[in-house]
Amino acid sequence: MRDYTVTEQFALVGLNGQDSRHNTTAKKIVLKGIAVAEVLERLLERDLSGNQEDISGYLNREIQEIRKMKRNERDKIERDITGRLTLECVLTETPNLLGCDINYYTADVSMWVYRSAESVYQRIIECVRAEALEEGEMSIETICLLYLFRECSCIHDIFSVKEQDFLQEKLLSCMAKDNFCRALLSIEFRGADNLYVGFLKRKHEIFRNPYLQGVNLLFPFLERRQAIFIDMVVLGTDVSQRREAVMDFLREKGHLVKAVPFGEEYLLKIDNCYYRIFPMTRVYKLPVQGVSLIPVYQ
């Protein structure tokens, strides 16, 4: 397995689970992030020992252009990066998990997303986590990835709330010591998308209470992931039987699924993301038994 560039690592994490055929807000932000990652790679090839004004000026000029990026420019970035990663078989197109929701699969709606190879995705996440959470200095490459993850709202999938607090202190320390870090971490590239991500950030504060994880249903169009409902017979089944039934159903639909121990319960790891199962009943013309899969954030 080769070493991937900052741009490729970010793309494999950022694009995982994103709509592969439509221009969603979340994917638009990720594509801008890929453009920023390419700018950072060019900057890393230069001498970063200059003063903050020079570095900040360069980043501001480049990122201002990226903020104004047009649809056709984003489409080209998407074709280039996904084409390259697809040829290496580390990025594939797979059915969207949302297509397993009763409202979609009963209507035979076809939806597709990107899925990163689990081994590569996991290696990137583990390397970033290990370096970010250990004592000592972080590499510039890791700081760049953390910045990109922060801007594209991936950070909640990678670090727990407690870990985010530690990470924030560590990044503030980096900003105090290093001109490049200070210049980079003080800039946002989302542009007009800040309005949407602002709602998302405020909503994520609610995730500090683990019993309110289902609140993501309030603004599903802002989320990178969505809750889904699968109809099945719940009466007379136990937790293990429901979990196995859901896993079999999702595998039939083309998803990679496994049960992962999490404290005293099991979560489902579906296409590199984690979900919790809740039995529930939805009322249409008649009550329908089933289970909801709720995204689990760290």
Coordinates of C-alpha atoms in Angstrom, one line a residue:
M1 CA 0.0 0.0 0.0
R2 CA 1.6 3.2 -1.1
D3 CA 1.8 6.5 0.8
Y4 CA -1.0 8.9 -0.3
T5 CA -0.6 12.6 -0.6
V6 CA -2.4 15.1 1.6
T7 CA -5.0 15.7 -1.1
E8 CA -5.6 12.0 -1.7
Q9 CA -5.9 11.3 2.0
F10 CA -8.4 14.1 2.5
A11 CA -10.4 13.0 -0.6
L12 CA -10.7 9.4 0.7
V13 CA -12.1 10.6 4.0
G14 CA -14.1 13.6 2.8
L15 CA -15.7 11.9 -0.2
N16 CA -16.6 8.7 1.6
G17 CA -20.4 8.5 1.8
Q18 CA -20.9 11.6 -0.5
D19 CA -23.4 11.6 -3.4
S20 CA -21.5 10.6 -6.5
R21 CA -24.0 11.9 -9.0
H22 CA -25.5 15.1 -7.6
N23 CA -24.1 18.4 -6.4
T24 CA -25.0 18.4 -2.7
T25 CA -23.9 21.1 -0.2
A26 CA -21.7 18.7 1.7
K27 CA -19.9 17.4 -1.4
K28 CA -19.4 21.0 -2.7
I29 CA -17.6 21.8 0.5
V30 CA -15.4 18.7 0.2
L31 CA -14.5 19.5 -3.4
K32 CA -13.4 23.0 -2.3
G33 CA -11.4 21.2 0.4
I34 CA -9.6 19.2 -2.2
A35 CA -8.7 22.4 -4.1
V36 CA -7.4 23.8 -0.8
A37 CA -5.4 20.6 -0.2
E38 CA -3.7 21.0 -3.5
V39 CA -2.8 24.6 -2.6
L40 CA -1.3 23.4 0.7
E41 CA 0.7 20.7 -1.0
R42 CA 2.3 23.4 -3.3
L43 CA 2.9 25.5 -0.2
L44 CA 4.6 22.6 1.7
E45 CA 7.1 22.4 -1.1
R46 CA 8.3 25.9 -0.3
D47 CA 10.2 27.3 2.7
L48 CA 7.7 27.8 5.4
S49 CA 10.1 29.8 7.6
G50 CA 8.9 33.1 6.2
N51 CA 6.8 35.6 8.3
Q52 CA 3.1 35.1 8.9
E53 CA 2.1 38.0 6.6
D54 CA 3.7 36.4 3.5
I55 CA 2.2 32.9 4.2
S56 CA -1.2 34.4 5.3
G57 CA -1.3 36.6 2.2
Y58 CA -0.6 33.6 -0.2
L59 CA -3.2 31.4 1.5
N60 CA -5.8 34.2 1.5
R61 CA -5.4 34.9 -2.2
E62 CA -5.6 31.3 -3.1
I63 CA -8.5 30.5 -0.8
Q64 CA -10.5 33.6 -1.9
E65 CA -10.4 32.2 -5.5
I66 CA -11.5 28.7 -4.3
R67 CA -14.4 30.2 -2.4
K68 CA -15.7 31.6 -5.7
M69 CA -15.2 28.3 -7.5
K70 CA -17.8 27.6 -10.2
R71 CA -19.7 24.3 -10.7
N72 CA -17.7 23.3 -13.8
E73 CA -14.4 23.8 -11.9
R74 CA -15.6 21.6 -9.0
D75 CA -16.8 19.0 -11.5
K76 CA -13.3 18.9 -13.0
I77 CA -11.7 18.4 -9.6
E78 CA -14.1 15.6 -8.8
R79 CA -13.5 13.8 -12.1
D80 CA -9.7 14.1 -11.7
I81 CA -9.4 12.9 -8.1
T82 CA -12.1 10.2 -8.3
G83 CA -10.8 8.9 -11.6
R84 CA -7.3 8.5 -10.1
L85 CA -8.5 6.8 -6.9
T86 CA -10.9 4.6 -8.7
L87 CA -8.2 3.3 -11.0
E88 CA -6.3 2.2 -7.9
C89 CA -9.5 0.5 -6.5
V90 CA -9.4 2.5 -3.3
L91 CA -12.6 4.5 -4.2
T92 CA -15.7 2.9 -5.6
E93 CA -19.3 3.8 -6.3
T94 CA -21.9 2.0 -4.1
P95 CA -25.6 2.3 -3.4
N96 CA -26.5 5.1 -1.0
L97 CA -27.6 3.8 2.4
L98 CA -30.5 6.2 2.2
G99 CA -31.8 4.0 -0.6
C100 CA -32.5 1.3 2.1
D101 CA -35.0 3.6 3.8
I102 CA -38.6 2.4 3.4
N103 CA -39.6 5.6 1.5
Y104 CA -36.9 5.0 -1.1
Y105 CA -36.5 1.3 -1.7
T106 CA -40.3 0.8 -2.0
A107 CA -40.3 3.4 -4.7
D108 CA -37.3 1.7 -6.4
V109 CA -35.2 5.0 -6.3
S110 CA -31.6 4.5 -7.3
M111 CA -29.0 6.6 -5.4
W112 CA -25.2 6.3 -5.4
V113 CA -22.4 7.4 -3.2
Y114 CA -18.6 7.1 -3.0
R115 CA -17.1 4.5 -0.7
S116 CA -13.4 4.4 0.2
A117 CA -11.6 1.1 0.7
E118 CA -11.9 0.2 4.4
S119 CA -8.3 -0.6 4.9
V120 CA -7.0 2.6 3.4
Y121 CA -9.7 4.7 5.1
Q122 CA -9.0 3.2 8.5
R123 CA -5.2 3.6 8.1
I124 CA -5.6 7.3 7.4
I125 CA -7.9 7.9 10.4
E126 CA -5.7 5.9 12.7
C127 CA -2.6 7.7 11.7
V128 CA -4.2 11.1 12.2
R129 CA -5.7 10.1 15.5
A130 CA -2.4 8.6 16.8
E131 CA -0.4 11.7 16.0
A132 CA -3.0 14.2 17.1
L133 CA -3.7 12.6 20.4
E134 CA -0.2 11.7 21.5
E135 CA 2.0 14.1 23.4
G136 CA 4.5 15.9 21.2
E137 CA 4.6 17.9 18.0
M138 CA 2.4 17.0 15.0
S139 CA 3.7 17.0 11.5
I140 CA 2.7 19.8 9.1
E141 CA 0.8 17.2 7.0
T142 CA -1.3 16.1 9.9
I143 CA -2.1 19.7 10.8
C144 CA -3.2 20.3 7.2
L145 CA -5.5 17.2 7.3
L146 CA -7.0 18.3 10.7
Y147 CA -7.7 21.7 9.2
L148 CA -9.4 20.2 6.2
F149 CA -11.4 17.8 8.3
R150 CA -12.5 20.6 10.6
E151 CA -13.7 22.8 7.6
C152 CA -15.6 19.9 6.0
S153 CA -17.3 18.7 9.3
C154 CA -15.5 15.3 9.3
I155 CA -14.0 15.9 12.7
H156 CA -17.0 14.6 14.6
D157 CA -16.6 11.2 12.9
I158 CA -13.0 10.9 14.0
F159 CA -12.7 12.4 17.5
S160 CA -14.9 12.2 20.6
V161 CA -16.0 15.4 22.3
K162 CA -13.3 14.9 24.9
E163 CA -10.7 14.3 22.3
Q164 CA -11.8 17.4 20.4
D165 CA -11.2 19.5 23.5
F166 CA -7.7 18.1 23.8
L167 CA -7.1 18.6 20.0
Q168 CA -8.3 22.2 20.2
E169 CA -5.7 22.9 22.9
K170 CA -3.0 21.3 20.9
L171 CA -3.8 23.2 17.8
L172 CA -3.9 26.5 19.8
S173 CA -0.4 25.6 21.0
C174 CA 0.7 25.0 17.4
M175 CA -0.7 28.4 16.4
A176 CA 1.3 30.1 19.1
K177 CA 4.6 28.5 18.0
D178 CA 4.3 28.3 14.2
N179 CA 3.6 31.0 11.6
F180 CA 2.2 28.6 9.1
C181 CA -0.2 27.0 11.6
R182 CA -1.3 30.4 12.7
A183 CA -2.0 31.5 9.2
L184 CA -3.7 28.3 8.1
L185 CA -6.0 27.6 11.1
S186 CA -7.3 31.2 11.1
I187 CA -8.7 31.0 7.6
E188 CA -12.0 29.4 6.5
F189 CA -12.7 28.3 2.9
R190 CA -16.4 27.5 3.0
G191 CA -17.4 30.9 1.8
A192 CA -21.2 31.2 1.2
D193 CA -21.6 27.7 2.6
N194 CA -20.8 29.0 6.1
L195 CA -24.5 29.7 6.6
Y196 CA -25.3 26.0 6.3
V197 CA -22.3 24.8 8.3
G198 CA -23.0 27.3 11.0
F199 CA -26.3 25.6 11.6
L200 CA -24.5 22.2 11.6
K201 CA -21.9 23.4 14.1
R202 CA -24.5 24.7 16.5
K203 CA -26.5 21.5 16.2
H204 CA -23.4 19.4 17.0
E205 CA -23.1 21.1 20.3
I206 CA -26.3 19.2 21.2
F207 CA -24.3 16.0 20.6
R208 CA -22.5 16.6 23.8
N209 CA -25.5 14.9 25.3
P210 CA -25.2 11.3 24.0
Y211 CA -29.0 10.7 24.4
L212 CA -29.8 13.3 21.8
Q213 CA -28.0 11.8 18.9
G214 CA -31.2 11.5 16.9
V215 CA -31.4 15.3 16.7
N216 CA -29.7 15.1 13.4
L217 CA -33.2 14.6 11.9
L218 CA -33.9 18.3 12.5
F219 CA -31.6 19.3 9.6
P220 CA -31.0 16.2 7.5
F221 CA -30.0 18.2 4.4
L222 CA -27.0 19.7 6.3
E223 CA -25.7 16.3 7.4
R224 CA -23.0 14.2 5.8
R225 CA -25.1 11.2 6.9
Q226 CA -28.8 10.6 7.5
A227 CA -31.0 8.4 9.7
I228 CA -33.0 5.7 7.9
F229 CA -36.0 3.5 8.7
I230 CA -36.2 -0.2 7.7
D231 CA -39.5 -2.0 8.0
M232 CA -39.2 -5.4 9.7
V233 CA -41.1 -7.5 12.2
V234 CA -39.9 -6.3 15.7
L235 CA -42.5 -8.1 17.9
G236 CA -41.0 -11.3 19.4
T237 CA -37.4 -10.5 18.4
D238 CA -34.5 -9.7 20.6
V239 CA -31.6 -7.2 20.0
S240 CA -29.3 -9.8 18.4
Q241 CA -32.0 -11.1 16.0
R242 CA -32.8 -7.5 14.9
R243 CA -29.2 -6.7 14.3
E244 CA -28.6 -9.8 12.2
A245 CA -31.8 -9.2 10.2
V246 CA -30.7 -5.6 9.4
M247 CA -27.1 -6.8 8.5
D248 CA -28.5 -9.4 6.1
F249 CA -30.8 -6.8 4.5
L250 CA -28.1 -4.2 4.0
R251 CA -25.7 -6.8 2.6
E252 CA -28.3 -7.8 0.0
K253 CA -28.4 -4.1 -1.0
G254 CA -24.6 -4.0 -1.6
H255 CA -23.3 -2.5 1.6
L256 CA -20.3 -3.6 3.7
V257 CA -21.6 -4.2 7.2
K258 CA -20.3 -5.6 10.5
A259 CA -21.2 -5.4 14.2
V260 CA -18.7 -3.6 16.3
P261 CA -18.6 -3.8 20.2
F262 CA -19.1 -0.4 21.8
G263 CA -19.2 -0.5 25.6
E264 CA -22.2 -2.7 26.5
E265 CA -23.8 -2.6 23.1
Y266 CA -23.0 -3.2 19.4
L267 CA -22.9 -0.6 16.7
L268 CA -23.2 -1.3 13.0
K269 CA -20.2 -0.2 10.9
I270 CA -21.7 0.4 7.5
D271 CA -19.4 1.6 4.6
N272 CA -16.9 3.1 7.1
C273 CA -19.5 4.9 9.2
Y274 CA -21.1 3.9 12.5
Y275 CA -24.9 3.6 13.3
R276 CA -27.0 2.6 16.3
I277 CA -30.2 0.6 15.9
F278 CA -33.4 1.6 17.6
P279 CA -36.7 -0.3 17.2
M280 CA -39.6 1.9 16.4
T281 CA -43.0 2.1 14.7
R282 CA -43.9 4.6 11.9
V283 CA -47.4 5.4 11.1
Y284 CA -48.4 5.7 7.4
K285 CA -52.0 4.6 6.6
L286 CA -51.3 1.8 9.1
P287 CA -48.6 1.4 11.8
V288 CA -45.4 -0.2 10.4
Q289 CA -42.9 -1.9 12.7
G290 CA -39.2 -1.6 12.0
V291 CA -35.9 -0.2 13.1
S292 CA -34.1 3.2 12.7
L293 CA -30.4 3.4 12.0
I294 CA -29.1 6.6 13.6
P295 CA -25.7 8.0 12.8
V296 CA -23.3 7.8 15.7
Y297 CA -20.8 10.5 16.1
Q298 CA -17.7 10.2 18.3

